[in-house]
């Protein structure tokens, strides 16, 4: 196993950025420069980045982690720009290859588990989801036969067919239909309520028969994890949540987190996993994104990637812009597994985000990684009937 310590990269980065902080604060004293005037950019939308470039300079750009400084006063920014900028401390920022643990070794039963993952099934599910039509939640305002509605039904039927108790968690009435998350649940044995949650958003930005990578791929990955785990007993409850409205501001995941808070279920979550864009590959890198306090956990996830897949794991912080955020904000150890952003899908948020050209073996490796993580934290036994 290759063990390389890259922590020094982060330390050097923090030192570099804090030097920038001091040089800025020596000259300016306005409130928006508290923390050095560094902002995390909470969007990778190409149009947004082009607009933002007119108001800022890029200070750091690695993977999904982009930091800018403003070249105009914060208060003069348009609201839609301000909404996607978060003041950030250099000490929250981390983006480096995972630091691997030497304590872990390959377990035959986990190899057996991950060998059950089928790239062909993931491809077939993702293609079926991508071809449902227009999957933006806003389409529920336009037509009751939208791709969003069809995808909710497809996910609900699949989870039900696998034996999970399916809940339509509807949090918003649209003109033509309701906007819902689709959750599949299986209780653990006995009275221990500890639960592992797997999330992926089923909606897209709304181009017709598109959104294959973002995020039919992650939704198909969720269904494949549910299929493989249906063949195992686990000592944790399993909760698969295909979220809606992610592209409209993580709406479904926030609504689901609120529901879990109200019911006390949030306290039962042992940890959570998010998959968002898992099928574009150039260099084999998977980003494991979380917040600073869970970087050691993410490094351990990276170790699972090294042991059980061909992926090159990178760890990134802070978390932003997808369904892992509401659970991290609630204090649950959560990570996003996502394709490498440095050479990312050129069809991101475009009508050309189609199944062709995606890499389903790479997607299968991310599904294997997330199953190996569950096996590493939960006792799994093949189910016998
Ligand atoms: Zn997405």
Short mmCIF file of C-alpha atoms and ligand atoms in Angstrom, two decimals:
data_model
loop_
_atom_site.label_atom_id
_atom_site.label_comp_id
_atom_site.label_asym_id
_atom_site.label_seq_id
_atom_site.Cartn_x
_atom_site.Cartn_y
_atom_site.Cartn_z
CA UNK A 1 0.00 0.00 0.00
CA UNK A 2 1.27 3.45 -0.87
CA UNK A 3 1.44 5.72 2.17
CA UNK A 4 2.16 9.37 1.53
CA UNK A 5 1.54 12.14 4.00
CA UNK A 6 0.26 15.21 2.22
CA UNK A 7 -0.80 17.14 5.31
CA UNK A 8 2.11 19.51 4.73
CA UNK A 9 0.39 20.74 1.57
CA UNK A 10 -2.56 21.90 3.63
CA UNK A 11 -0.33 23.48 6.26
CA UNK A 12 1.57 25.36 3.56
CA UNK A 13 -1.74 26.45 2.06
CA UNK A 14 -3.01 27.71 5.41
CA UNK A 15 0.23 29.60 5.99
CA UNK A 16 0.07 31.12 2.51
CA UNK A 17 -3.55 32.14 2.89
CA UNK A 18 -3.12 33.52 6.40
CA UNK A 19 -0.19 35.62 5.14
CA UNK A 20 -2.68 36.96 2.60
CA UNK A 21 -5.13 37.62 5.43
CA UNK A 22 -2.63 39.76 7.30
CA UNK A 23 -1.60 41.71 4.21
CA UNK A 24 -5.24 42.48 3.44
CA UNK A 25 -6.33 43.37 6.96
CA UNK A 26 -3.42 45.79 7.34
CA UNK A 27 -4.98 47.96 4.67
CA UNK A 28 -8.70 47.51 5.09
CA UNK A 29 -11.05 47.40 8.02
CA UNK A 30 -14.51 46.88 6.56
CA UNK A 31 -16.60 44.02 8.02
CA UNK A 32 -16.59 42.02 4.82
CA UNK A 33 -12.84 41.65 5.14
CA UNK A 34 -13.08 39.93 8.50
CA UNK A 35 -11.23 36.66 7.98
CA UNK A 36 -9.15 38.18 5.21
CA UNK A 37 -11.93 38.72 2.71
CA UNK A 38 -11.70 35.16 1.41
CA UNK A 39 -14.89 33.64 0.09
CA UNK A 40 -15.71 30.05 -0.79
CA UNK A 41 -17.53 29.95 -4.13
CA UNK A 42 -20.63 27.80 -3.65
CA UNK A 43 -21.33 27.20 -7.31
CA UNK A 44 -19.48 25.68 -10.23
CA UNK A 45 -22.07 26.81 -12.75
CA UNK A 46 -20.08 28.06 -15.77
CA UNK A 47 -22.31 31.12 -16.30
CA UNK A 48 -22.08 32.07 -12.63
CA UNK A 49 -18.29 31.75 -12.61
CA UNK A 50 -18.05 33.98 -15.67
CA UNK A 51 -20.16 36.67 -13.98
CA UNK A 52 -18.25 36.33 -10.70
CA UNK A 53 -14.94 36.87 -12.51
CA UNK A 54 -15.99 40.49 -13.08
CA UNK A 55 -16.10 41.11 -9.30
CA UNK A 56 -13.30 38.96 -7.90
CA UNK A 57 -9.90 37.36 -8.26
CA UNK A 58 -9.30 33.63 -7.77
CA UNK A 59 -6.96 32.96 -4.83
CA UNK A 60 -7.14 29.16 -4.72
CA UNK A 61 -8.62 26.65 -7.14
CA UNK A 62 -8.30 22.94 -6.56
CA UNK A 63 -10.92 20.29 -7.20
CA UNK A 64 -14.28 21.74 -6.15
CA UNK A 65 -12.58 24.12 -3.73
CA UNK A 66 -12.43 27.63 -5.19
CA UNK A 67 -11.64 30.70 -3.08
CA UNK A 68 -11.89 34.28 -4.29
CA UNK A 69 -11.21 37.78 -3.05
CA UNK A 70 -13.51 40.57 -4.08
CA UNK A 71 -12.31 43.41 -6.27
CA UNK A 72 -15.42 45.49 -5.44
CA UNK A 73 -17.18 46.15 -2.09
CA UNK A 74 -19.32 43.23 -0.92
CA UNK A 75 -22.38 45.45 -0.53
CA UNK A 76 -22.23 46.44 -4.20
CA UNK A 77 -22.56 42.82 -5.38
CA UNK A 78 -25.80 41.62 -6.97
CA UNK A 79 -27.87 39.45 -4.59
CA UNK A 80 -27.47 36.35 -6.75
CA UNK A 81 -23.68 36.62 -6.46
CA UNK A 82 -23.75 37.20 -2.70
CA UNK A 83 -25.98 34.14 -2.26
CA UNK A 84 -23.19 31.90 -3.57
CA UNK A 85 -20.28 33.39 -1.59
CA UNK A 86 -19.46 32.24 1.93
CA UNK A 87 -16.75 33.91 4.04
CA UNK A 88 -14.24 31.21 4.89
CA UNK A 89 -11.22 30.85 7.15
CA UNK A 90 -8.06 29.43 5.55
CA UNK A 91 -8.02 26.85 8.35
CA UNK A 92 -11.24 25.27 7.05
CA UNK A 93 -9.68 24.71 3.64
CA UNK A 94 -8.16 21.36 2.75
CA UNK A 95 -7.70 19.56 -0.57
CA UNK A 96 -5.14 16.77 -0.79
CA UNK A 97 -4.74 13.07 -1.54
CA UNK A 98 -6.20 10.98 1.30
CA UNK A 99 -3.79 10.09 4.09
CA UNK A 100 -4.05 6.32 4.23
CA UNK A 101 -4.35 4.26 7.39
CA UNK A 102 -1.89 1.38 7.81
CA UNK A 103 -4.21 -0.35 10.29
CA UNK A 104 -6.65 -1.60 7.67
CA UNK A 105 -6.23 -4.62 5.42
CA UNK A 106 -8.30 -6.32 2.74
CA UNK A 107 -11.07 -8.54 4.12
CA UNK A 108 -12.36 -11.39 1.91
CA UNK A 109 -15.99 -10.85 2.93
CA UNK A 110 -15.81 -7.20 1.85
CA UNK A 111 -14.25 -8.24 -1.47
CA UNK A 112 -17.23 -10.57 -1.92
CA UNK A 113 -19.64 -7.74 -1.09
CA UNK A 114 -18.15 -5.26 -3.57
CA UNK A 115 -17.87 -7.94 -6.29
CA UNK A 116 -21.69 -7.94 -6.42
CA UNK A 117 -21.75 -4.39 -7.85
CA UNK A 118 -22.69 -4.32 -11.53
CA UNK A 119 -21.52 -1.47 -13.77
CA UNK A 120 -24.06 -2.61 -16.39
CA UNK A 121 -26.95 -2.27 -13.93
CA UNK A 122 -25.80 1.20 -12.88
CA UNK A 123 -25.58 2.20 -16.54
CA UNK A 124 -29.06 0.78 -17.27
CA UNK A 125 -30.68 2.54 -14.28
CA UNK A 126 -28.93 5.84 -14.96
CA UNK A 127 -29.92 5.70 -18.63
CA UNK A 128 -33.55 4.93 -17.74
CA UNK A 129 -33.61 7.87 -15.30
CA UNK A 130 -31.91 10.24 -17.74
CA UNK A 131 -34.47 9.34 -20.42
CA UNK A 132 -37.56 10.13 -18.29
CA UNK A 133 -37.78 13.65 -19.77
CA UNK A 134 -37.28 16.90 -17.84
CA UNK A 135 -36.27 16.20 -14.23
CA UNK A 136 -36.17 19.68 -12.71
CA UNK A 137 -38.54 19.94 -9.72
CA UNK A 138 -39.85 23.11 -11.41
CA UNK A 139 -41.26 20.86 -14.16
CA UNK A 140 -43.84 19.76 -11.57
CA UNK A 141 -45.31 23.25 -12.08
CA UNK A 142 -45.69 22.58 -15.78
CA UNK A 143 -46.82 19.01 -16.34
CA UNK A 144 -47.92 16.06 -14.24
CA UNK A 145 -46.11 13.72 -16.63
CA UNK A 146 -42.70 15.26 -16.09
CA UNK A 147 -39.43 13.36 -15.88
CA UNK A 148 -39.22 14.43 -12.24
CA UNK A 149 -42.53 12.67 -11.47
CA UNK A 150 -41.55 9.60 -13.50
CA UNK A 151 -38.21 9.39 -11.70
CA UNK A 152 -39.87 9.65 -8.27
CA UNK A 153 -42.09 6.71 -9.30
CA UNK A 154 -39.20 4.70 -10.75
CA UNK A 155 -37.12 5.06 -7.57
CA UNK A 156 -40.10 4.30 -5.31
CA UNK A 157 -41.00 1.16 -7.30
CA UNK A 158 -37.40 -0.08 -7.35
CA UNK A 159 -36.85 0.37 -3.60
CA UNK A 160 -40.21 -1.26 -2.86
CA UNK A 161 -39.33 -4.20 -5.12
CA UNK A 162 -36.11 -4.67 -3.14
CA UNK A 163 -38.09 -4.99 0.10
CA UNK A 164 -37.59 -1.54 1.60
CA UNK A 165 -40.44 0.38 3.24
CA UNK A 166 -40.96 3.32 0.89
CA UNK A 167 -42.00 6.78 2.02
CA UNK A 168 -42.85 9.69 -0.28
CA UNK A 169 -41.72 12.62 1.80
CA UNK A 170 -43.57 15.46 0.08
CA UNK A 171 -42.60 18.92 1.26
CA UNK A 172 -44.02 21.21 -1.40
CA UNK A 173 -47.19 21.44 -3.47
CA UNK A 174 -46.49 22.26 -7.08
CA UNK A 175 -49.17 23.24 -9.56
CA UNK A 176 -49.34 19.85 -11.25
CA UNK A 177 -47.95 17.55 -8.56
CA UNK A 178 -46.16 17.34 -5.25
CA UNK A 179 -42.40 17.71 -4.84
CA UNK A 180 -41.17 14.74 -2.78
CA UNK A 181 -38.07 12.94 -1.61
CA UNK A 182 -38.28 9.16 -2.02
CA UNK A 183 -36.99 7.26 1.01
CA UNK A 184 -36.48 3.52 1.38
CA UNK A 185 -36.02 2.22 4.92
CA UNK A 186 -35.08 -1.08 6.51
CA UNK A 187 -34.90 -1.30 10.31
CA UNK A 188 -31.93 -2.90 12.02
CA UNK A 189 -32.37 -5.94 14.24
CA UNK A 190 -33.34 -5.47 17.88
CA UNK A 191 -33.90 -2.11 19.45
CA UNK A 192 -30.68 -0.31 18.47
CA UNK A 193 -31.89 2.50 16.21
CA UNK A 194 -28.47 3.37 14.72
CA UNK A 195 -28.99 4.21 11.07
CA UNK A 196 -26.80 4.79 8.02
CA UNK A 197 -28.22 7.21 5.46
CA UNK A 198 -27.34 7.17 1.75
CA UNK A 199 -28.45 10.17 -0.33
CA UNK A 200 -28.42 11.13 -4.01
CA UNK A 201 -30.51 13.75 -5.79
CA UNK A 202 -32.97 12.50 -8.38
CA UNK A 203 -33.69 15.89 -9.98
CA UNK A 204 -31.62 17.68 -12.61
CA UNK A 205 -31.31 21.21 -13.96
CA UNK A 206 -34.07 20.23 -16.37
CA UNK A 207 -32.82 19.66 -19.91
CA UNK A 208 -34.86 17.06 -21.76
CA UNK A 209 -33.52 13.50 -21.40
CA UNK A 210 -30.25 14.72 -19.87
CA UNK A 211 -28.66 15.04 -16.43
CA UNK A 212 -27.12 11.58 -16.89
CA UNK A 213 -24.03 12.36 -14.84
CA UNK A 214 -25.77 15.03 -12.68
CA UNK A 215 -27.30 13.09 -11.10
CA UNK A 216 -28.91 10.06 -12.72
CA UNK A 217 -25.52 8.45 -12.02
CA UNK A 218 -25.69 9.00 -8.24
CA UNK A 219 -29.35 7.95 -8.09
CA UNK A 220 -28.49 4.76 -9.99
CA UNK A 221 -25.59 4.25 -7.55
CA UNK A 222 -28.02 4.56 -4.63
CA UNK A 223 -30.32 1.95 -6.19
CA UNK A 224 -27.37 -0.39 -6.77
CA UNK A 225 -26.25 -0.04 -3.14
CA UNK A 226 -29.83 -0.79 -2.05
CA UNK A 227 -29.91 -3.85 -4.32
CA UNK A 228 -26.62 -5.30 -3.04
CA UNK A 229 -27.46 -4.60 0.62
CA UNK A 230 -30.90 -6.21 0.22
CA UNK A 231 -28.93 -9.48 0.15
CA UNK A 232 -27.34 -8.79 3.55
CA UNK A 233 -28.49 -8.44 7.12
CA UNK A 234 -26.97 -5.43 8.88
CA UNK A 235 -26.77 -4.36 12.50
CA UNK A 236 -27.65 -0.79 11.46
CA UNK A 237 -30.91 0.38 9.95
CA UNK A 238 -30.54 1.47 6.31
CA UNK A 239 -32.12 4.63 4.95
CA UNK A 240 -31.83 5.45 1.23
CA UNK A 241 -33.04 8.93 0.35
CA UNK A 242 -33.34 9.99 -3.29
CA UNK A 243 -33.71 13.71 -2.76
CA UNK A 244 -35.61 16.21 -4.88
CA UNK A 245 -35.02 19.91 -5.56
CA UNK A 246 -31.24 19.75 -5.06
CA UNK A 247 -30.69 21.94 -8.08
CA UNK A 248 -33.09 24.52 -6.60
CA UNK A 249 -31.01 25.02 -3.45
CA UNK A 250 -30.69 21.59 -1.74
CA UNK A 251 -34.39 21.97 -0.92
CA UNK A 252 -35.31 18.30 -0.53
CA UNK A 253 -32.35 17.34 1.66
CA UNK A 254 -32.94 20.34 3.95
CA UNK A 255 -36.62 19.38 4.22
CA UNK A 256 -35.69 15.79 5.02
CA UNK A 257 -33.12 16.88 7.61
CA UNK A 258 -35.79 19.08 9.24
CA UNK A 259 -38.16 16.13 9.39
CA UNK A 260 -35.45 13.95 10.99
CA UNK A 261 -34.71 16.70 13.53
CA UNK A 262 -38.40 16.91 14.45
CA UNK A 263 -38.80 13.14 14.85
CA UNK A 264 -35.54 12.62 16.75
CA UNK A 265 -34.23 10.51 13.86
CA UNK A 266 -31.25 12.79 13.24
CA UNK A 267 -29.72 11.66 16.53
CA UNK A 268 -29.87 8.04 15.32
CA UNK A 269 -27.78 8.70 12.21
CA UNK A 270 -24.39 7.05 12.70
CA UNK A 271 -23.11 8.64 9.51
CA UNK A 272 -24.27 9.56 6.02
CA UNK A 273 -23.02 9.24 2.44
CA UNK A 274 -23.90 11.41 -0.56
CA UNK A 275 -23.33 10.57 -4.24
CA UNK A 276 -23.60 13.43 -6.74
CA UNK A 277 -21.98 13.01 -10.20
CA UNK A 278 -20.09 9.72 -10.14
CA UNK A 279 -19.70 8.73 -13.80
CA UNK A 280 -17.22 11.09 -15.48
CA UNK A 281 -13.62 10.00 -15.26
CA UNK A 282 -10.30 11.15 -16.65
CA UNK A 283 -7.72 10.42 -13.96
CA UNK A 284 -9.35 7.95 -11.56
CA UNK A 285 -9.62 10.52 -8.75
CA UNK A 286 -12.66 10.51 -6.46
CA UNK A 287 -13.15 13.52 -4.22
CA UNK A 288 -14.29 12.79 -0.65
CA UNK A 289 -15.70 16.12 0.51
CA UNK A 290 -16.60 16.90 4.10
CA UNK A 291 -16.02 19.55 6.77
CA UNK A 292 -12.79 20.12 8.71
CA UNK A 293 -13.92 18.16 11.79
CA UNK A 294 -14.44 14.98 9.75
CA UNK A 295 -11.23 14.97 7.68
CA UNK A 296 -9.85 11.96 9.61
CA UNK A 297 -13.07 10.10 8.79
CA UNK A 298 -12.68 11.07 5.11
CA UNK A 299 -9.07 9.83 5.14
CA UNK A 300 -10.35 6.49 6.44
CA UNK A 301 -12.91 6.45 3.59
CA UNK A 302 -9.96 7.07 1.26
CA UNK A 303 -8.24 4.02 2.74
CA UNK A 304 -11.30 1.92 1.82
CA UNK A 305 -11.03 3.29 -1.74
CA UNK A 306 -7.39 2.17 -1.94
CA UNK A 307 -8.16 -1.29 -0.56
CA UNK A 308 -11.26 -2.16 -2.57
CA UNK A 309 -11.27 -0.06 -5.77
CA UNK A 310 -8.97 1.44 -8.41
CA UNK A 311 -9.90 4.96 -7.29
CA UNK A 312 -7.37 7.61 -6.24
CA UNK A 313 -9.02 9.25 -3.21
CA UNK A 314 -8.65 12.98 -2.54
CA UNK A 315 -10.06 14.63 0.57
CA UNK A 316 -11.58 18.11 0.38
CA UNK A 317 -13.02 20.63 2.86
CA UNK A 318 -15.22 22.62 3.39
CA UNK A 319 -18.41 20.99 2.15
CA UNK A 320 -20.83 22.93 -0.03
CA UNK A 321 -23.51 22.72 -2.65
CA UNK A 322 -25.03 19.25 -2.34
CA UNK A 323 -27.08 16.97 -0.09
CA UNK A 324 -24.30 16.23 2.42
CA UNK A 325 -24.46 19.81 3.73
CA UNK A 326 -27.69 19.63 5.83
CA UNK A 327 -26.45 16.49 7.61
CA UNK A 328 -23.01 17.98 8.29
CA UNK A 329 -24.73 21.07 9.69
CA UNK A 330 -26.59 18.73 12.06
CA UNK A 331 -23.26 17.28 13.23
CA UNK A 332 -23.56 13.91 11.46
CA UNK A 333 -20.28 12.55 9.99
CA UNK A 334 -21.09 12.82 6.30
CA UNK A 335 -19.17 12.94 3.06
CA UNK A 336 -19.85 13.56 -0.59
CA UNK A 337 -18.35 11.11 -3.09
CA UNK A 338 -17.93 12.88 -6.45
CA UNK A 339 -15.84 12.65 -9.60
CA UNK A 340 -12.68 14.75 -9.75
CA UNK A 341 -13.51 18.35 -10.52
CA UNK A 342 -10.15 19.47 -11.90
CA UNK A 343 -10.86 17.94 -15.28
CA UNK A 344 -14.61 17.81 -14.97
CA UNK A 345 -17.45 16.82 -17.25
CA UNK A 346 -17.66 19.48 -20.00
CA UNK A 347 -21.43 18.83 -20.19
CA UNK A 348 -22.02 19.77 -16.52
CA UNK A 349 -25.39 21.60 -16.33
CA UNK A 350 -25.73 21.46 -20.12
CA UNK A 351 -28.15 19.71 -22.47
CA UNK A 352 -25.32 17.39 -23.61
CA UNK A 353 -25.11 15.64 -20.18
CA UNK A 354 -26.08 12.31 -21.77
CA UNK A 355 -25.24 8.69 -20.84
CA UNK A 356 -22.88 8.32 -23.80
CA UNK A 357 -19.28 9.06 -22.89
CA UNK A 358 -19.73 8.37 -19.19
CA UNK A 359 -17.61 5.76 -17.43
CA UNK A 360 -19.76 3.16 -15.68
CA UNK A 361 -16.82 1.19 -14.31
CA UNK A 362 -15.73 4.36 -12.50
CA UNK A 363 -19.29 4.81 -11.17
CA UNK A 364 -19.25 1.16 -10.05
CA UNK A 365 -15.98 1.80 -8.19
CA UNK A 366 -17.58 4.69 -6.27
CA UNK A 367 -20.52 2.41 -5.37
CA UNK A 368 -18.02 -0.28 -4.24
CA UNK A 369 -16.21 2.31 -2.13
CA UNK A 370 -19.43 3.35 -0.38
CA UNK A 371 -20.39 -0.29 0.25
CA UNK A 372 -16.92 -0.99 1.68
CA UNK A 373 -17.40 1.99 4.01
CA UNK A 374 -20.70 0.54 5.25
CA UNK A 375 -19.06 -2.88 5.70
CA UNK A 376 -16.24 -1.23 7.64
CA UNK A 377 -18.62 0.41 10.09
CA UNK A 378 -21.50 -2.07 10.24
CA UNK A 379 -21.65 -5.82 10.72
CA UNK A 380 -23.02 -7.32 7.51
CA UNK A 381 -24.01 -10.95 7.05
CA UNK A 382 -25.32 -12.55 3.88
CA UNK A 383 -29.08 -13.00 4.31
CA UNK A 384 -30.32 -16.59 4.25
CA UNK A 385 -33.96 -17.37 3.83
ZN1 LIG B 1 -25.81 17.41 -8.76
#
